[in-house]
Structures are given as structure tokens and as C-alpha cells.
Amino acid sequence: MAFESFRKKYDQLMNDKQPLGETDPEFVEMFSRFAYDEVVNDPGANHPDLDDRTRSMAILAALLGCQGLDEYRLMLPAALKAGVTPVEIKEIVYQATAYLGIGRVMGFLNATNDVFLEEKITLPIAQQGTTGPDTRMDAGERAQTEIFGEHMRGFAEAGPEETRHIHRWLVGNCFGDYYTRGGLDIRQREMITLCFLAAQGGCEPQLIAHAKANMNVGNDKAFLIAVVSQTMPYIGYPRTLNALAGIDRAAA
């Protein structure tokens, strides 16, 4: 979707569903001009693989990470207009649970359903699961080794015994339940994971690990810088700079 359509949709939503168009017109103009003109069109903040659809997916994931529920509701119809499918949106929300916890995701899941109903999108959407109780551990280990490398094989039984159950959960739940689902490919899943981690902050070791994982699956450093740049208006400068430092460390 062209930039002008994206900004027009956002401005319409801001004016129709929030009082800010009347109470804070100067702020609305200032933010919209920066986020939907300068950031979107700056050559240094772009990448050939970062179209409006991919940009919208990254922004939705970042809004989940920083708990920007009001902005998420505003952005969701624009993301649909940009070509992000209902299945892709649901997969972004579902996967966020592994990185944010259900306490911070439930409001976004409810908001997604509300917007889908407003947009006449039938619920429930098509199921995307590919594993079950008997296959999730093996599938999760395959996903981990594909993303991070062969050194992750046997991770479920590694480490101190008193915390080994967390390793098993990471393999079976985080990777076996979520990463094996349809709807998003592995590059998209790693991209949104980086956005979750960058936006919530305080997860720098995991951010560095997943920045490297992104590079392993084909999301190069320039692409990751572009993604983080596009999420900056939503997560702020400190977390953006931390994320860029993590990407530099991963690349090194």
C-alpha cells in the first residue's frame, strides 16, 4: 500500500476514534509527519525487503512489546489495508505470549478480535498448528537447531538440573508450539521476536541472541537496522539505541 494511503488511513482513525484530532492537532500533525513521512521515506531507514506489509508487521509486534494497546488498535486496520492477513496478525499475537507472557498479551488478543469483528473478518480463523503433545519436543529442537545452530541440539536436557524444566519448556513450548505453526515463515517469526525484545527492554542478552538468529535465517544487519528504525516512533530512542547496539554485537 502506498505511503499516502497508509497515512490517510491513520489520520482518519486518529480523528474518528480519538479526540486528539481536536484536542491536540499540533501533536497529531507533528507525530504523523515524523512517523509516516520522515521515518518511512528516509533512505537510511529503509531496505529492499521492508515494504508496507513487513513494516506493519514489525510495528504491530513492537506495540505488543511496549504495551501500546491504544496505538495497536489504531494501527490494526491500517495493517490489514497494507496486506497483513488476519492469520499473520493472529500469529504475531500468539507468538508474543512466549516472549511477553499472557498477562501482557490478553488485552491485545481481545482488541484484535474486536477489530476483526468490526472489519467483518470471520472468527475463529483457520488453525495453523502443526504439532501435538507427542511431536512438539522433536519439532521444537529441529526449529532451534535450524535457527541457532547444531550446538542447540540436546538443549532440553542441558544446564543445572533445578532449572532444566525451563529448557524443556523453551524447546517444547516456545519453539515446538509456536515456531512450528503456519501463517508466518521463519524469517518473519525471528523478525517479530526481535521487535518484541527490543520494545519491552531489559532483554538485551536475548535480543543479541535473536539478532544473531535473524542473521542466521537471512535477515541481514541492514534489514534489522531498518526494522528497528521503523519501530522507533513507537518504542522511543533509548530502546532503539539499545537494540541497535545489540545488533552490532550480534554482527560482530
PDB file of C-alpha atoms in Angstrom:
ATOM      1  CA  MET A   1       0.000   0.000   0.000  1.00  0.00           C
ATOM      2  CA  ALA A   2       1.303   3.427  -0.901  1.00  0.00           C
ATOM      3  CA  PHE A   3       2.558   5.669   1.882  1.00  0.00           C
ATOM      4  CA  GLU A   4      -0.138   8.288   1.298  1.00  0.00           C
ATOM      5  CA  SER A   5      -2.873   5.689   1.770  1.00  0.00           C
ATOM      6  CA  PHE A   6      -1.198   4.463   4.943  1.00  0.00           C
ATOM      7  CA  ARG A   7      -1.005   7.946   6.443  1.00  0.00           C
ATOM      8  CA  LYS A   8      -4.523   8.854   5.286  1.00  0.00           C
ATOM      9  CA  LYS A   9      -5.931   5.764   6.990  1.00  0.00           C
ATOM     10  CA  TYR A  10      -4.020   6.523  10.181  1.00  0.00           C
ATOM     11  CA  ASP A  11      -5.113  10.172  10.228  1.00  0.00           C
ATOM     12  CA  GLN A  12      -8.721   9.118   9.636  1.00  0.00           C
ATOM     13  CA  LEU A  13      -8.602   6.681  12.527  1.00  0.00           C
ATOM     14  CA  MET A  14      -6.944   9.238  14.784  1.00  0.00           C
ATOM     15  CA  ASN A  15      -9.645  11.805  14.062  1.00  0.00           C
ATOM     16  CA  ASP A  16     -12.635   9.464  14.058  1.00  0.00           C
ATOM     17  CA  LYS A  17     -11.876   7.335  17.114  1.00  0.00           C
ATOM     18  CA  GLN A  18      -9.758   9.590  19.317  1.00  0.00           C
ATOM     19  CA  PRO A  19     -10.300  13.185  20.461  1.00  0.00           C
ATOM     20  CA  LEU A  20      -6.684  14.044  19.687  1.00  0.00           C
ATOM     21  CA  GLY A  21      -7.537  15.464  16.279  1.00  0.00           C
ATOM     22  CA  GLU A  22      -9.480  18.197  18.051  1.00  0.00           C
ATOM     23  CA  THR A  23      -7.686  18.460  21.398  1.00  0.00           C
ATOM     24  CA  ASP A  24      -4.076  18.058  20.194  1.00  0.00           C
ATOM     25  CA  PRO A  25      -3.963  18.873  16.485  1.00  0.00           C
ATOM     26  CA  GLU A  26      -0.399  20.192  16.683  1.00  0.00           C
ATOM     27  CA  PHE A  27       0.849  16.951  18.260  1.00  0.00           C
ATOM     28  CA  VAL A  28      -1.057  14.786  15.761  1.00  0.00           C
ATOM     29  CA  GLU A  29       0.488  16.695  12.869  1.00  0.00           C
ATOM     30  CA  MET A  30       3.983  16.589  14.375  1.00  0.00           C
ATOM     31  CA  PHE A  31       3.888  12.867  15.126  1.00  0.00           C
ATOM     32  CA  SER A  32       2.265  11.902  11.814  1.00  0.00           C
ATOM     33  CA  ARG A  33       4.746  13.971   9.828  1.00  0.00           C
ATOM     34  CA  PHE A  34       7.676  12.295  11.572  1.00  0.00           C
ATOM     35  CA  ALA A  35       6.410   8.697  11.822  1.00  0.00           C
ATOM     36  CA  TYR A  36       4.654   8.455   8.455  1.00  0.00           C
ATOM     37  CA  ASP A  37       6.768  10.731   6.312  1.00  0.00           C
ATOM     38  CA  GLU A  38      10.299  11.203   7.615  1.00  0.00           C
ATOM     39  CA  VAL A  39      10.786   7.725   9.120  1.00  0.00           C
ATOM     40  CA  VAL A  40       9.047   5.881   6.282  1.00  0.00           C
ATOM     41  CA  ASN A  41      10.837   7.746   3.484  1.00  0.00           C
ATOM     42  CA  ASP A  42      14.334   8.267   4.899  1.00  0.00           C
ATOM     43  CA  PRO A  43      16.712   6.195   2.708  1.00  0.00           C
ATOM     44  CA  GLY A  44      18.842   5.333   5.740  1.00  0.00           C
ATOM     45  CA  ALA A  45      15.847   3.770   7.488  1.00  0.00           C
ATOM     46  CA  ASN A  46      14.821   1.512   4.629  1.00  0.00           C
ATOM     47  CA  HIS A  47      15.704  -1.795   2.983  1.00  0.00           C
ATOM     48  CA  PRO A  48      14.542  -3.540  -0.219  1.00  0.00           C
ATOM     49  CA  ASP A  49      12.716  -6.205   1.837  1.00  0.00           C
ATOM     50  CA  LEU A  50      10.900  -3.649   4.013  1.00  0.00           C
ATOM     51  CA  ASP A  51       7.630  -2.928   2.225  1.00  0.00           C
ATOM     52  CA  ASP A  52       4.491  -1.508   3.905  1.00  0.00           C
ATOM     53  CA  ARG A  53       3.290  -5.007   4.788  1.00  0.00           C
ATOM     54  CA  THR A  54       6.535  -6.014   6.512  1.00  0.00           C
ATOM     55  CA  ARG A  55       6.796  -2.592   8.162  1.00  0.00           C
ATOM     56  CA  SER A  56       3.269  -3.005   9.542  1.00  0.00           C
ATOM     57  CA  MET A  57       4.073  -6.450  10.969  1.00  0.00           C
ATOM     58  CA  ALA A  58       7.145  -5.064  12.732  1.00  0.00           C
ATOM     59  CA  ILE A  59       5.165  -2.142  14.168  1.00  0.00           C
ATOM     60  CA  LEU A  60       2.393  -4.404  15.476  1.00  0.00           C
ATOM     61  CA  ALA A  61       4.983  -6.617  17.174  1.00  0.00           C
ATOM     62  CA  ALA A  62       6.723  -3.582  18.676  1.00  0.00           C
ATOM     63  CA  LEU A  63       3.425  -2.238  20.007  1.00  0.00           C
ATOM     64  CA  LEU A  64       2.807  -5.564  21.709  1.00  0.00           C
ATOM     65  CA  GLY A  65       6.288  -5.397  23.193  1.00  0.00           C
ATOM     66  CA  CYS A  66       5.913  -1.866  24.564  1.00  0.00           C
ATOM     67  CA  GLN A  67       2.270  -2.418  25.601  1.00  0.00           C
ATOM     68  CA  GLY A  68       0.937   0.240  23.235  1.00  0.00           C
ATOM     69  CA  LEU A  69      -2.620  -1.101  23.199  1.00  0.00           C
ATOM     70  CA  ASP A  70      -4.383   2.106  22.104  1.00  0.00           C
ATOM     71  CA  GLU A  71      -1.970   2.618  19.226  1.00  0.00           C
ATOM     72  CA  TYR A  72      -2.228  -1.073  18.315  1.00  0.00           C
ATOM     73  CA  ARG A  73      -5.994  -0.721  17.899  1.00  0.00           C
ATOM     74  CA  LEU A  74      -5.449   2.273  15.631  1.00  0.00           C
ATOM     75  CA  MET A  75      -2.782   0.518  13.580  1.00  0.00           C
ATOM     76  CA  LEU A  76      -4.557  -2.791  13.067  1.00  0.00           C
ATOM     77  CA  PRO A  77      -6.977  -1.669  10.310  1.00  0.00           C
ATOM     78  CA  ALA A  78      -4.087   0.121   8.579  1.00  0.00           C
ATOM     79  CA  ALA A  79      -2.021  -3.084   8.763  1.00  0.00           C
ATOM     80  CA  LEU A  80      -4.877  -5.045   7.192  1.00  0.00           C
ATOM     81  CA  LYS A  81      -5.054  -2.420   4.472  1.00  0.00           C
ATOM     82  CA  ALA A  82      -1.306  -2.804   3.933  1.00  0.00           C
ATOM     83  CA  GLY A  83      -1.792  -6.509   3.179  1.00  0.00           C
ATOM     84  CA  VAL A  84      -1.082  -8.165   6.529  1.00  0.00           C
ATOM     85  CA  THR A  85      -3.524 -11.076   6.663  1.00  0.00           C
ATOM     86  CA  PRO A  86      -5.737 -11.962   9.626  1.00  0.00           C
ATOM     87  CA  VAL A  87      -3.774 -15.202  10.024  1.00  0.00           C
ATOM     88  CA  GLU A  88      -0.476 -13.309  10.154  1.00  0.00           C
ATOM     89  CA  ILE A  89      -1.848 -10.870  12.719  1.00  0.00           C
ATOM     90  CA  LYS A  90      -3.104 -13.668  14.946  1.00  0.00           C
ATOM     91  CA  GLU A  91       0.269 -15.431  14.696  1.00  0.00           C
ATOM     92  CA  ILE A  92       2.063 -12.248  15.772  1.00  0.00           C
ATOM     93  CA  VAL A  93      -0.202 -12.004  18.822  1.00  0.00           C
ATOM     94  CA  TYR A  94       0.040 -15.713  19.655  1.00  0.00           C
ATOM     95  CA  GLN A  95       3.848 -15.778  19.435  1.00  0.00           C
ATOM     96  CA  ALA A  96       4.079 -12.707  21.656  1.00  0.00           C
ATOM     97  CA  THR A  97       2.836 -14.867  24.517  1.00  0.00           C
ATOM     98  CA  ALA A  98       6.138 -16.746  24.609  1.00  0.00           C
ATOM     99  CA  TYR A  99       8.110 -13.505  24.957  1.00  0.00           C
ATOM    100  CA  LEU A 100       5.752 -11.221  26.893  1.00  0.00           C
ATOM    101  CA  GLY A 101       3.536 -13.590  28.873  1.00  0.00           C
ATOM    102  CA  ILE A 102      -0.234 -13.893  28.716  1.00  0.00           C
ATOM    103  CA  GLY A 103      -0.646 -11.076  31.255  1.00  0.00           C
ATOM    104  CA  ARG A 104       0.615  -8.590  28.678  1.00  0.00           C
ATOM    105  CA  VAL A 105      -0.913 -10.257  25.619  1.00  0.00           C
ATOM    106  CA  MET A 106      -4.541 -10.919  26.577  1.00  0.00           C
ATOM    107  CA  GLY A 107      -5.646  -7.312  26.039  1.00  0.00           C
ATOM    108  CA  PHE A 108      -4.131  -7.357  22.541  1.00  0.00           C
ATOM    109  CA  LEU A 109      -5.849 -10.636  21.686  1.00  0.00           C
ATOM    110  CA  ASN A 110      -9.197  -9.196  22.763  1.00  0.00           C
ATOM    111  CA  ALA A 111      -8.533  -5.972  20.831  1.00  0.00           C
ATOM    112  CA  THR A 112      -7.613  -7.989  17.729  1.00  0.00           C
ATOM    113  CA  ASN A 113     -10.876  -9.894  17.904  1.00  0.00           C
ATOM    114  CA  ASP A 114     -12.827  -6.649  18.352  1.00  0.00           C
ATOM    115  CA  VAL A 115     -11.210  -5.083  15.284  1.00  0.00           C
ATOM    116  CA  PHE A 116     -11.669  -8.275  13.237  1.00  0.00           C
ATOM    117  CA  LEU A 117     -15.377  -8.265  14.028  1.00  0.00           C
ATOM    118  CA  GLU A 118     -15.581  -4.585  13.049  1.00  0.00           C
ATOM    119  CA  GLU A 119     -13.854  -5.453   9.774  1.00  0.00           C
ATOM    120  CA  LYS A 120     -16.245  -8.385   9.183  1.00  0.00           C
ATOM    121  CA  ILE A 121     -13.456 -10.960   9.486  1.00  0.00           C
ATOM    122  CA  THR A 122     -14.848 -14.370  10.418  1.00  0.00           C
ATOM    123  CA  LEU A 123     -13.684 -15.869  13.694  1.00  0.00           C
ATOM    124  CA  PRO A 124     -12.125 -18.218  14.500  1.00  0.00           C
ATOM    125  CA  ILE A 125      -9.589 -18.035  11.703  1.00  0.00           C
ATOM    126  CA  ALA A 126      -8.006 -21.098  10.119  1.00  0.00           C
ATOM    127  CA  GLN A 127      -5.965 -23.247  12.510  1.00  0.00           C
ATOM    128  CA  GLN A 128      -2.193 -23.144  11.983  1.00  0.00           C
ATOM    129  CA  GLY A 129      -0.832 -25.682  14.486  1.00  0.00           C
ATOM    130  CA  THR A 130       1.395 -28.466  13.125  1.00  0.00           C
ATOM    131  CA  THR A 131       2.459 -30.265  16.299  1.00  0.00           C
ATOM    132  CA  GLY A 132       0.852 -32.132  19.171  1.00  0.00           C
ATOM    133  CA  PRO A 133       1.883 -33.422  22.607  1.00  0.00           C
ATOM    134  CA  ASP A 134       3.866 -36.297  21.082  1.00  0.00           C
ATOM    135  CA  THR A 135       5.722 -34.289  18.427  1.00  0.00           C
ATOM    136  CA  ARG A 136       6.319 -30.809  19.870  1.00  0.00           C
ATOM    137  CA  MET A 137       9.661 -31.593  21.562  1.00  0.00           C
ATOM    138  CA  ASP A 138      11.292 -33.064  18.461  1.00  0.00           C
ATOM    139  CA  ALA A 139       9.839 -30.316  16.270  1.00  0.00           C
ATOM    140  CA  GLY A 140      10.969 -27.662  18.701  1.00  0.00           C
ATOM    141  CA  GLU A 141      14.527 -29.000  18.750  1.00  0.00           C
ATOM    142  CA  ARG A 142      14.584 -29.030  14.945  1.00  0.00           C
ATOM    143  CA  ALA A 143      13.416 -25.414  14.907  1.00  0.00           C
ATOM    144  CA  GLN A 144      16.023 -24.378  17.475  1.00  0.00           C
ATOM    145  CA  THR A 145      18.889 -26.024  15.619  1.00  0.00           C
ATOM    146  CA  GLU A 146      17.709 -24.579  12.309  1.00  0.00           C
ATOM    147  CA  ILE A 147      17.688 -21.078  13.779  1.00  0.00           C
ATOM    148  CA  PHE A 148      20.618 -21.096  16.207  1.00  0.00           C
ATOM    149  CA  GLY A 149      22.816 -23.963  15.018  1.00  0.00           C
ATOM    150  CA  GLU A 150      23.754 -27.521  15.945  1.00  0.00           C
ATOM    151  CA  HIS A 151      25.004 -26.504  19.389  1.00  0.00           C
ATOM    152  CA  MET A 152      21.327 -26.247  20.448  1.00  0.00           C
ATOM    153  CA  ARG A 153      20.765 -29.975  19.941  1.00  0.00           C
ATOM    154  CA  GLY A 154      20.082 -31.515  23.350  1.00  0.00           C
ATOM    155  CA  PHE A 155      19.305 -28.125  24.912  1.00  0.00           C
ATOM    156  CA  ALA A 156      16.215 -29.525  26.662  1.00  0.00           C
ATOM    157  CA  GLU A 157      18.411 -31.678  28.905  1.00  0.00           C
ATOM    158  CA  ALA A 158      21.274 -29.219  29.336  1.00  0.00           C
ATOM    159  CA  GLY A 159      22.143 -26.972  32.250  1.00  0.00           C
ATOM    160  CA  PRO A 160      21.612 -27.287  36.023  1.00  0.00           C
ATOM    161  CA  GLU A 161      19.012 -29.859  36.996  1.00  0.00           C
ATOM    162  CA  GLU A 162      16.997 -27.415  39.096  1.00  0.00           C
ATOM    163  CA  THR A 163      16.280 -25.186  36.075  1.00  0.00           C
ATOM    164  CA  ARG A 164      16.286 -27.822  33.350  1.00  0.00           C
ATOM    165  CA  HIS A 165      12.494 -27.740  33.174  1.00  0.00           C
ATOM    166  CA  ILE A 166      12.731 -24.192  31.757  1.00  0.00           C
ATOM    167  CA  HIS A 167      14.949 -25.520  28.969  1.00  0.00           C
ATOM    168  CA  ARG A 168      12.359 -28.209  28.230  1.00  0.00           C
ATOM    169  CA  TRP A 169       9.625 -25.598  28.132  1.00  0.00           C
ATOM    170  CA  LEU A 170      11.660 -23.421  25.764  1.00  0.00           C
ATOM    171  CA  VAL A 171      12.096 -26.331  23.373  1.00  0.00           C
ATOM    172  CA  GLY A 172       8.587 -27.752  23.567  1.00  0.00           C
ATOM    173  CA  ASN A 173       6.514 -24.638  24.130  1.00  0.00           C
ATOM    174  CA  CYS A 174       8.343 -21.616  22.709  1.00  0.00           C
ATOM    175  CA  PHE A 175       9.733 -23.411  19.666  1.00  0.00           C
ATOM    176  CA  GLY A 176       7.639 -26.585  19.435  1.00  0.00           C
ATOM    177  CA  ASP A 177       4.255 -24.935  19.936  1.00  0.00           C
ATOM    178  CA  TYR A 178       4.809 -21.514  18.352  1.00  0.00           C
ATOM    179  CA  TYR A 179       7.669 -21.541  15.843  1.00  0.00           C
ATOM    180  CA  THR A 180       6.304 -24.627  14.080  1.00  0.00           C
ATOM    181  CA  ARG A 181       2.945 -23.024  13.331  1.00  0.00           C
ATOM    182  CA  GLY A 182       1.876 -21.946   9.864  1.00  0.00           C
ATOM    183  CA  GLY A 183       0.974 -18.401   8.883  1.00  0.00           C
ATOM    184  CA  LEU A 184       4.472 -16.917   9.234  1.00  0.00           C
ATOM    185  CA  ASP A 185       7.769 -18.184   7.882  1.00  0.00           C
ATOM    186  CA  ILE A 186      10.912 -18.462   9.995  1.00  0.00           C
ATOM    187  CA  ARG A 187      12.326 -15.112   8.850  1.00  0.00           C
ATOM    188  CA  GLN A 188       9.108 -13.349   9.828  1.00  0.00           C
ATOM    189  CA  ARG A 189       8.994 -15.116  13.185  1.00  0.00           C
ATOM    190  CA  GLU A 190      12.527 -14.077  14.032  1.00  0.00           C
ATOM    191  CA  MET A 191      11.833 -10.503  12.905  1.00  0.00           C
ATOM    192  CA  ILE A 192       8.821 -10.131  15.185  1.00  0.00           C
ATOM    193  CA  THR A 193      10.728 -11.759  18.049  1.00  0.00           C
ATOM    194  CA  LEU A 194      13.424  -9.093  17.725  1.00  0.00           C
ATOM    195  CA  CYS A 195      10.671  -6.454  17.836  1.00  0.00           C
ATOM    196  CA  PHE A 196       9.128  -7.972  20.977  1.00  0.00           C
ATOM    197  CA  LEU A 197      12.502  -7.971  22.726  1.00  0.00           C
ATOM    198  CA  ALA A 198      13.589  -4.511  21.585  1.00  0.00           C
ATOM    199  CA  ALA A 199      10.281  -2.914  22.526  1.00  0.00           C
ATOM    200  CA  GLN A 200       9.957  -4.352  26.027  1.00  0.00           C
ATOM    201  CA  GLY A 201      13.553  -3.580  27.020  1.00  0.00           C
ATOM    202  CA  GLY A 202      15.589  -5.297  29.705  1.00  0.00           C
ATOM    203  CA  CYS A 203      16.143  -8.330  27.465  1.00  0.00           C
ATOM    204  CA  GLU A 204      19.456  -7.379  25.901  1.00  0.00           C
ATOM    205  CA  PRO A 205      21.094 -10.845  26.137  1.00  0.00           C
ATOM    206  CA  GLN A 206      18.091 -12.413  24.427  1.00  0.00           C
ATOM    207  CA  LEU A 207      17.955  -9.549  21.918  1.00  0.00           C
ATOM    208  CA  ILE A 208      21.585 -10.163  20.930  1.00  0.00           C
ATOM    209  CA  ALA A 209      20.933 -13.899  20.581  1.00  0.00           C
ATOM    210  CA  HIS A 210      17.881 -13.326  18.396  1.00  0.00           C
ATOM    211  CA  ALA A 211      19.627 -10.655  16.334  1.00  0.00           C
ATOM    212  CA  LYS A 212      22.207 -13.328  15.514  1.00  0.00           C
ATOM    213  CA  ALA A 213      19.395 -15.832  14.869  1.00  0.00           C
ATOM    214  CA  ASN A 214      17.813 -13.347  12.454  1.00  0.00           C
ATOM    215  CA  MET A 215      21.072 -13.166  10.550  1.00  0.00           C
ATOM    216  CA  ASN A 216      21.292 -16.961  10.536  1.00  0.00           C
ATOM    217  CA  VAL A 217      17.906 -17.257   8.793  1.00  0.00           C
ATOM    218  CA  GLY A 218      18.521 -14.495   6.230  1.00  0.00           C
ATOM    219  CA  ASN A 219      17.571 -11.199   7.903  1.00  0.00           C
ATOM    220  CA  ASP A 220      20.842  -9.336   7.461  1.00  0.00           C
ATOM    221  CA  LYS A 221      22.157  -6.497   9.620  1.00  0.00           C
ATOM    222  CA  ALA A 222      20.925  -3.775   7.253  1.00  0.00           C
ATOM    223  CA  PHE A 223      17.410  -5.238   7.317  1.00  0.00           C
ATOM    224  CA  LEU A 224      17.383  -5.410  11.130  1.00  0.00           C
ATOM    225  CA  ILE A 225      18.549  -1.796  11.399  1.00  0.00           C
ATOM    226  CA  ALA A 226      15.736  -0.788   9.056  1.00  0.00           C
ATOM    227  CA  VAL A 227      13.167  -2.733  11.092  1.00  0.00           C
ATOM    228  CA  VAL A 228      14.278  -1.187  14.383  1.00  0.00           C
ATOM    229  CA  SER A 229      14.347   2.255  12.735  1.00  0.00           C
ATOM    230  CA  GLN A 230      10.737   1.884  11.631  1.00  0.00           C
ATOM    231  CA  THR A 231       9.635   0.944  15.149  1.00  0.00           C
ATOM    232  CA  MET A 232      11.461   3.881  16.786  1.00  0.00           C
ATOM    233  CA  PRO A 233       8.431   6.237  16.927  1.00  0.00           C
ATOM    234  CA  TYR A 234       6.588   3.585  18.959  1.00  0.00           C
ATOM    235  CA  ILE A 235       9.311   2.428  21.369  1.00  0.00           C
ATOM    236  CA  GLY A 236      11.390   5.601  21.794  1.00  0.00           C
ATOM    237  CA  TYR A 237      15.066   6.397  21.390  1.00  0.00           C
ATOM    238  CA  PRO A 238      16.602   4.605  24.425  1.00  0.00           C
ATOM    239  CA  ARG A 239      15.230   1.176  23.495  1.00  0.00           C
ATOM    240  CA  THR A 240      16.005   1.807  19.833  1.00  0.00           C
ATOM    241  CA  LEU A 241      19.637   2.613  20.633  1.00  0.00           C
ATOM    242  CA  ASN A 242      19.889  -0.453  22.881  1.00  0.00           C
ATOM    243  CA  ALA A 243      18.519  -2.622  20.075  1.00  0.00           C
ATOM    244  CA  LEU A 244      20.978  -1.187  17.552  1.00  0.00           C
ATOM    245  CA  ALA A 245      23.857  -1.843  19.949  1.00  0.00           C
ATOM    246  CA  GLY A 246      22.631  -5.449  20.302  1.00  0.00           C
ATOM    247  CA  ILE A 247      22.518  -5.858  16.521  1.00  0.00           C
ATOM    248  CA  ASP A 248      26.085  -4.545  16.277  1.00  0.00           C
ATOM    249  CA  ARG A 249      27.237  -7.050  18.901  1.00  0.00           C
ATOM    250  CA  ALA A 250      25.478  -9.904  17.122  1.00  0.00           C
ATOM    251  CA  ALA A 251      27.043  -8.945  13.802  1.00  0.00           C
ATOM    252  CA  ALA A 252      30.488  -8.854  15.392  1.00  0.00           C
TER     253      ALA A 252
END
